[in-house]
XYZ file of N, CA and C in Angstrom:
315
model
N 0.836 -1.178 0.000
C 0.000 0.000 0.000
C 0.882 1.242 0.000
N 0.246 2.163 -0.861
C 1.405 3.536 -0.565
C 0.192 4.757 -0.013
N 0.415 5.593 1.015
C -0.630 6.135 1.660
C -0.223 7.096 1.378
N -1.578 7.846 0.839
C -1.701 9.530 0.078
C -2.480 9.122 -1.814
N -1.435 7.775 -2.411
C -1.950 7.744 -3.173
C -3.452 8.164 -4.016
N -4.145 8.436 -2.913
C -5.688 8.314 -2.929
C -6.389 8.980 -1.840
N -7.489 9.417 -2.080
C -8.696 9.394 -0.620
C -8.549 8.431 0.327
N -8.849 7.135 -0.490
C -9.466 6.514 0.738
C -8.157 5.752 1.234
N -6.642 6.067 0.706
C -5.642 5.193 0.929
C -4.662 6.534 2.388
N -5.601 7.578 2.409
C -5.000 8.128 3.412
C -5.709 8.231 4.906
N -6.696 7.418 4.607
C -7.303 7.321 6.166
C -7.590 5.554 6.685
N -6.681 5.729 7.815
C -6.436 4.971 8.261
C -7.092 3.414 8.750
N -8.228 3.350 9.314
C -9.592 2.641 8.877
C -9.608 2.027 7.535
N -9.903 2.920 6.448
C -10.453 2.592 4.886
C -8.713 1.523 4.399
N -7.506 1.879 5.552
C -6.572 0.779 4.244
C -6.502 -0.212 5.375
N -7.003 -0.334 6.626
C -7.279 -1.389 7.320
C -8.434 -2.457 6.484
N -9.198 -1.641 6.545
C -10.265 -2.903 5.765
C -9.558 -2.860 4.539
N -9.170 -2.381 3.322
C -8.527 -2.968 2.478
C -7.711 -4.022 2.396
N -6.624 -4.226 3.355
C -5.648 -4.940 3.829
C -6.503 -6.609 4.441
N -7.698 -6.382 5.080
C -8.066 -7.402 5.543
C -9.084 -7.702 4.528
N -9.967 -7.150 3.371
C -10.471 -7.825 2.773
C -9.542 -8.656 1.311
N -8.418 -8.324 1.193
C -7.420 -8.452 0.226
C -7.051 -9.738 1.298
N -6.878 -10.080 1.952
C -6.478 -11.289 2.524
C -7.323 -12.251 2.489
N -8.810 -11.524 2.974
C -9.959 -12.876 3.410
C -9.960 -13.271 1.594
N -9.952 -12.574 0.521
C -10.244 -12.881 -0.692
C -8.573 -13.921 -1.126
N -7.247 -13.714 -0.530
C -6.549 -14.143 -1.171
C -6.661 -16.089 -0.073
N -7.385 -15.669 0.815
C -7.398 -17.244 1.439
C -8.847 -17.859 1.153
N -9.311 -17.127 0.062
C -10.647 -17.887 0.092
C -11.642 -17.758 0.563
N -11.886 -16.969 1.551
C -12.278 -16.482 3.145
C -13.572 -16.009 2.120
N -15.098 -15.605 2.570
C -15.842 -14.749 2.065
C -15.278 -13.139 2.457
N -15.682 -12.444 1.592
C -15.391 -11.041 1.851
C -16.625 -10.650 2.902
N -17.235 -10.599 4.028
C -17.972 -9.941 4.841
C -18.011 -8.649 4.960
N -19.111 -8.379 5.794
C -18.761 -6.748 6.116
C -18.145 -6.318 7.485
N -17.224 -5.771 7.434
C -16.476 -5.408 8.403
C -16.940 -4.338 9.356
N -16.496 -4.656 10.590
C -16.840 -4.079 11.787
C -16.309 -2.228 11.788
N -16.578 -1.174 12.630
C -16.244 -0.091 12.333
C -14.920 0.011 13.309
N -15.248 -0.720 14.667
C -13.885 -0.330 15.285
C -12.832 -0.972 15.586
N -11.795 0.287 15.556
C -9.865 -0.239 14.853
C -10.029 -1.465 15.906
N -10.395 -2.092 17.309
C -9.810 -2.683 17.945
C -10.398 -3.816 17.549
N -11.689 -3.943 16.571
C -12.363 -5.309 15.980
C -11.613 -5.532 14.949
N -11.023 -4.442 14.050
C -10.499 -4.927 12.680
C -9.087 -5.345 13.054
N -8.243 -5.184 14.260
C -7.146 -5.455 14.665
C -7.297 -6.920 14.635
N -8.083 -7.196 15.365
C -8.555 -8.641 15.896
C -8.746 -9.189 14.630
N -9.585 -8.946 13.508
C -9.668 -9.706 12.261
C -7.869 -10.020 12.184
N -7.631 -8.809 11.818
C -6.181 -8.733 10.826
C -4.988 -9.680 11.679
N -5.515 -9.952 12.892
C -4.109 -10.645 13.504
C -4.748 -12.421 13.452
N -6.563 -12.382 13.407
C -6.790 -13.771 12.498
C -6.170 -14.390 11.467
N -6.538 -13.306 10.667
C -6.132 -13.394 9.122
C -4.393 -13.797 8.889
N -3.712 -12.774 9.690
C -1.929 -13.039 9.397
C -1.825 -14.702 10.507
N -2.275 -14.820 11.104
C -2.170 -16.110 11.515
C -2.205 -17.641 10.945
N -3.325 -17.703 9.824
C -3.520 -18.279 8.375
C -1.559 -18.509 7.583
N -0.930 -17.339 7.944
C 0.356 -17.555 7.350
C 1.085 -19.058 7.738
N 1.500 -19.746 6.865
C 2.228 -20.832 6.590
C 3.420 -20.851 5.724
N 4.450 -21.353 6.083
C 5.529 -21.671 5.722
C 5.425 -21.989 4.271
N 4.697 -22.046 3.371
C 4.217 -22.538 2.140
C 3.334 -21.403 1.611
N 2.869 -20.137 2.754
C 1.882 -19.076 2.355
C 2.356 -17.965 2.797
N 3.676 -17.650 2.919
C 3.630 -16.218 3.758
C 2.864 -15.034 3.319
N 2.812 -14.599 4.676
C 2.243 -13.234 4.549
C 2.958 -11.836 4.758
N 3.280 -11.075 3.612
C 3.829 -10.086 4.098
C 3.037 -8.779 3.332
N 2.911 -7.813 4.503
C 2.377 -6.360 4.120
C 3.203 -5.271 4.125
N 3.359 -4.425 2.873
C 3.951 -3.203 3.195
C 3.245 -2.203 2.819
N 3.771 -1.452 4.268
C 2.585 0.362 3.756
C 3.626 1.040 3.589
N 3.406 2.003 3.114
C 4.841 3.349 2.532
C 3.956 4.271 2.868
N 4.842 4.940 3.918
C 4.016 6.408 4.538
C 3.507 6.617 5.224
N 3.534 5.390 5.939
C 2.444 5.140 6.647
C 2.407 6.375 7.646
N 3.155 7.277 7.949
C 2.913 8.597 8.825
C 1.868 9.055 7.980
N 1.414 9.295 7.242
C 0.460 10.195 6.225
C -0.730 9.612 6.490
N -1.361 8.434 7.198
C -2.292 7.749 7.542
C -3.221 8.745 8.813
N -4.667 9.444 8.349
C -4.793 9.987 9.431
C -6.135 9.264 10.058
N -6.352 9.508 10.598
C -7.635 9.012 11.639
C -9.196 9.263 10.755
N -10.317 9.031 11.628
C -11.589 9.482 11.164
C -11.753 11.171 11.344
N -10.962 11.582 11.951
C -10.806 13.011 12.724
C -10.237 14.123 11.653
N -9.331 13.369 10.961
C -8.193 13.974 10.124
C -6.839 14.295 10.779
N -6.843 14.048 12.291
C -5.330 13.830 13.051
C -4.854 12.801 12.590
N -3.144 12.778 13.035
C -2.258 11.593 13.035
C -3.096 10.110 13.960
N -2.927 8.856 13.224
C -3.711 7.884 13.623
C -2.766 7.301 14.864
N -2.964 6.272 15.837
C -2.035 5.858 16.809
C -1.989 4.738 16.343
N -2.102 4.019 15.442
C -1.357 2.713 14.759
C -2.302 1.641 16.170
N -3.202 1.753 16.428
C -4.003 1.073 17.324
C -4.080 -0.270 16.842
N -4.286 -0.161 15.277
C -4.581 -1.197 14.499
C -3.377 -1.974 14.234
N -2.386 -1.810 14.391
C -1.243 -2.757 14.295
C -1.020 -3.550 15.612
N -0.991 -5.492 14.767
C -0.982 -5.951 16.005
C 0.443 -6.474 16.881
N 0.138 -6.577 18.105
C 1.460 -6.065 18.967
C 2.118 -7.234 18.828
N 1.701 -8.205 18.175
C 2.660 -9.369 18.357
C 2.098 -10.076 17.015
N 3.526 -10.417 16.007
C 2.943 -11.283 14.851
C 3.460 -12.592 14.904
N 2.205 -13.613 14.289
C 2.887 -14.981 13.640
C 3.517 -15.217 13.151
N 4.226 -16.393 13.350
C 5.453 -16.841 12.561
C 4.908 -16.869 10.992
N 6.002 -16.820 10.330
C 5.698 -16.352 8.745
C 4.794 -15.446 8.038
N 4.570 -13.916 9.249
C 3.774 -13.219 8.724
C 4.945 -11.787 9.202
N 4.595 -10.776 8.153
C 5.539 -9.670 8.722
C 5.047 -8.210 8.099
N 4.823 -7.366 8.863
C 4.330 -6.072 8.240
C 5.369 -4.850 8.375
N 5.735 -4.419 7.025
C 6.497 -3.290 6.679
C 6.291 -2.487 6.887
N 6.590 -1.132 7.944
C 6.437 0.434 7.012
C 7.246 1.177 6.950
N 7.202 2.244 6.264
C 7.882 3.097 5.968
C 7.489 4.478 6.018
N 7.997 5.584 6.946
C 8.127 6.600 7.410
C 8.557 7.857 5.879
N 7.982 8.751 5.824
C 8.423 9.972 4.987
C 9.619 10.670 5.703
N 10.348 11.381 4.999
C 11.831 12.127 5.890
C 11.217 13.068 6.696
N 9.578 13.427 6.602
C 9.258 14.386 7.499
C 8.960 13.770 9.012
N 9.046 12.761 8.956
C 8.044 11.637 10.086
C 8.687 12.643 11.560
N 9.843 12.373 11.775
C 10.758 12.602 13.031
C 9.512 13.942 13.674
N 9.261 14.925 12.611
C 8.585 16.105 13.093
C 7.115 16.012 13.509
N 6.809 15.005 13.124
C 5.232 15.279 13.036
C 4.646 13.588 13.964
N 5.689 12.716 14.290
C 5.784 11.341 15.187
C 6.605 11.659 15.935
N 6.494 11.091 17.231
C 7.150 10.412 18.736
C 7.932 9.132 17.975
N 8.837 9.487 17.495
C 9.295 7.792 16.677
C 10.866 7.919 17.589
């Protein structure tokens, strides 16, 4: 994912459910309708990377991910990233050179 690309690729929510319906579709999974809050779609998304197998990895990368803002239009708190991943699953990001100013990093 590269965040800004788009509307809906800069708020934070809208590339959560992207990310988890791009999975339930790449395992087969039905696409459902997804819940509204970050701490339910967390819970999907750390289902979903769990599915990862040595024969299936899973890997995600966001670029920019500082540019990701909330429902508010503030900086998001990455609520949705989960605090501990499965073996053979791994999520990328990547910070803009502005990050240092505008993140606690």
């Amino acid at each position: 994912r590269f965040v800004g690309f788009s509307e809906d690729s800069m708020n934070a929510r809208r590339v959560v459910r992207s990310i988890i319906r791009q999975l339930r579709a790449a395992f087969g999974k039905k696409v459902a309708d997804l819940p509204h809050e970050m701490a339910e779609l967390r819970a999907i998304l750390e289902d979903l990377l769990m599915m990862a197998r040595q024969q299936e990895l899973i890997a995600i990368t966001i670029d920019a991910v500082d540019n990701l803002e909330s429902d508010l239009g503030v900086l998001p708190n990455f609520e949705w990233l989960p605090r501990l991943l499965p073996p053979f699953s791994s999520i990328m990001c990547s910070l803009t050179t502005s990050a240092q100013t505008t993140l606690n990093v």
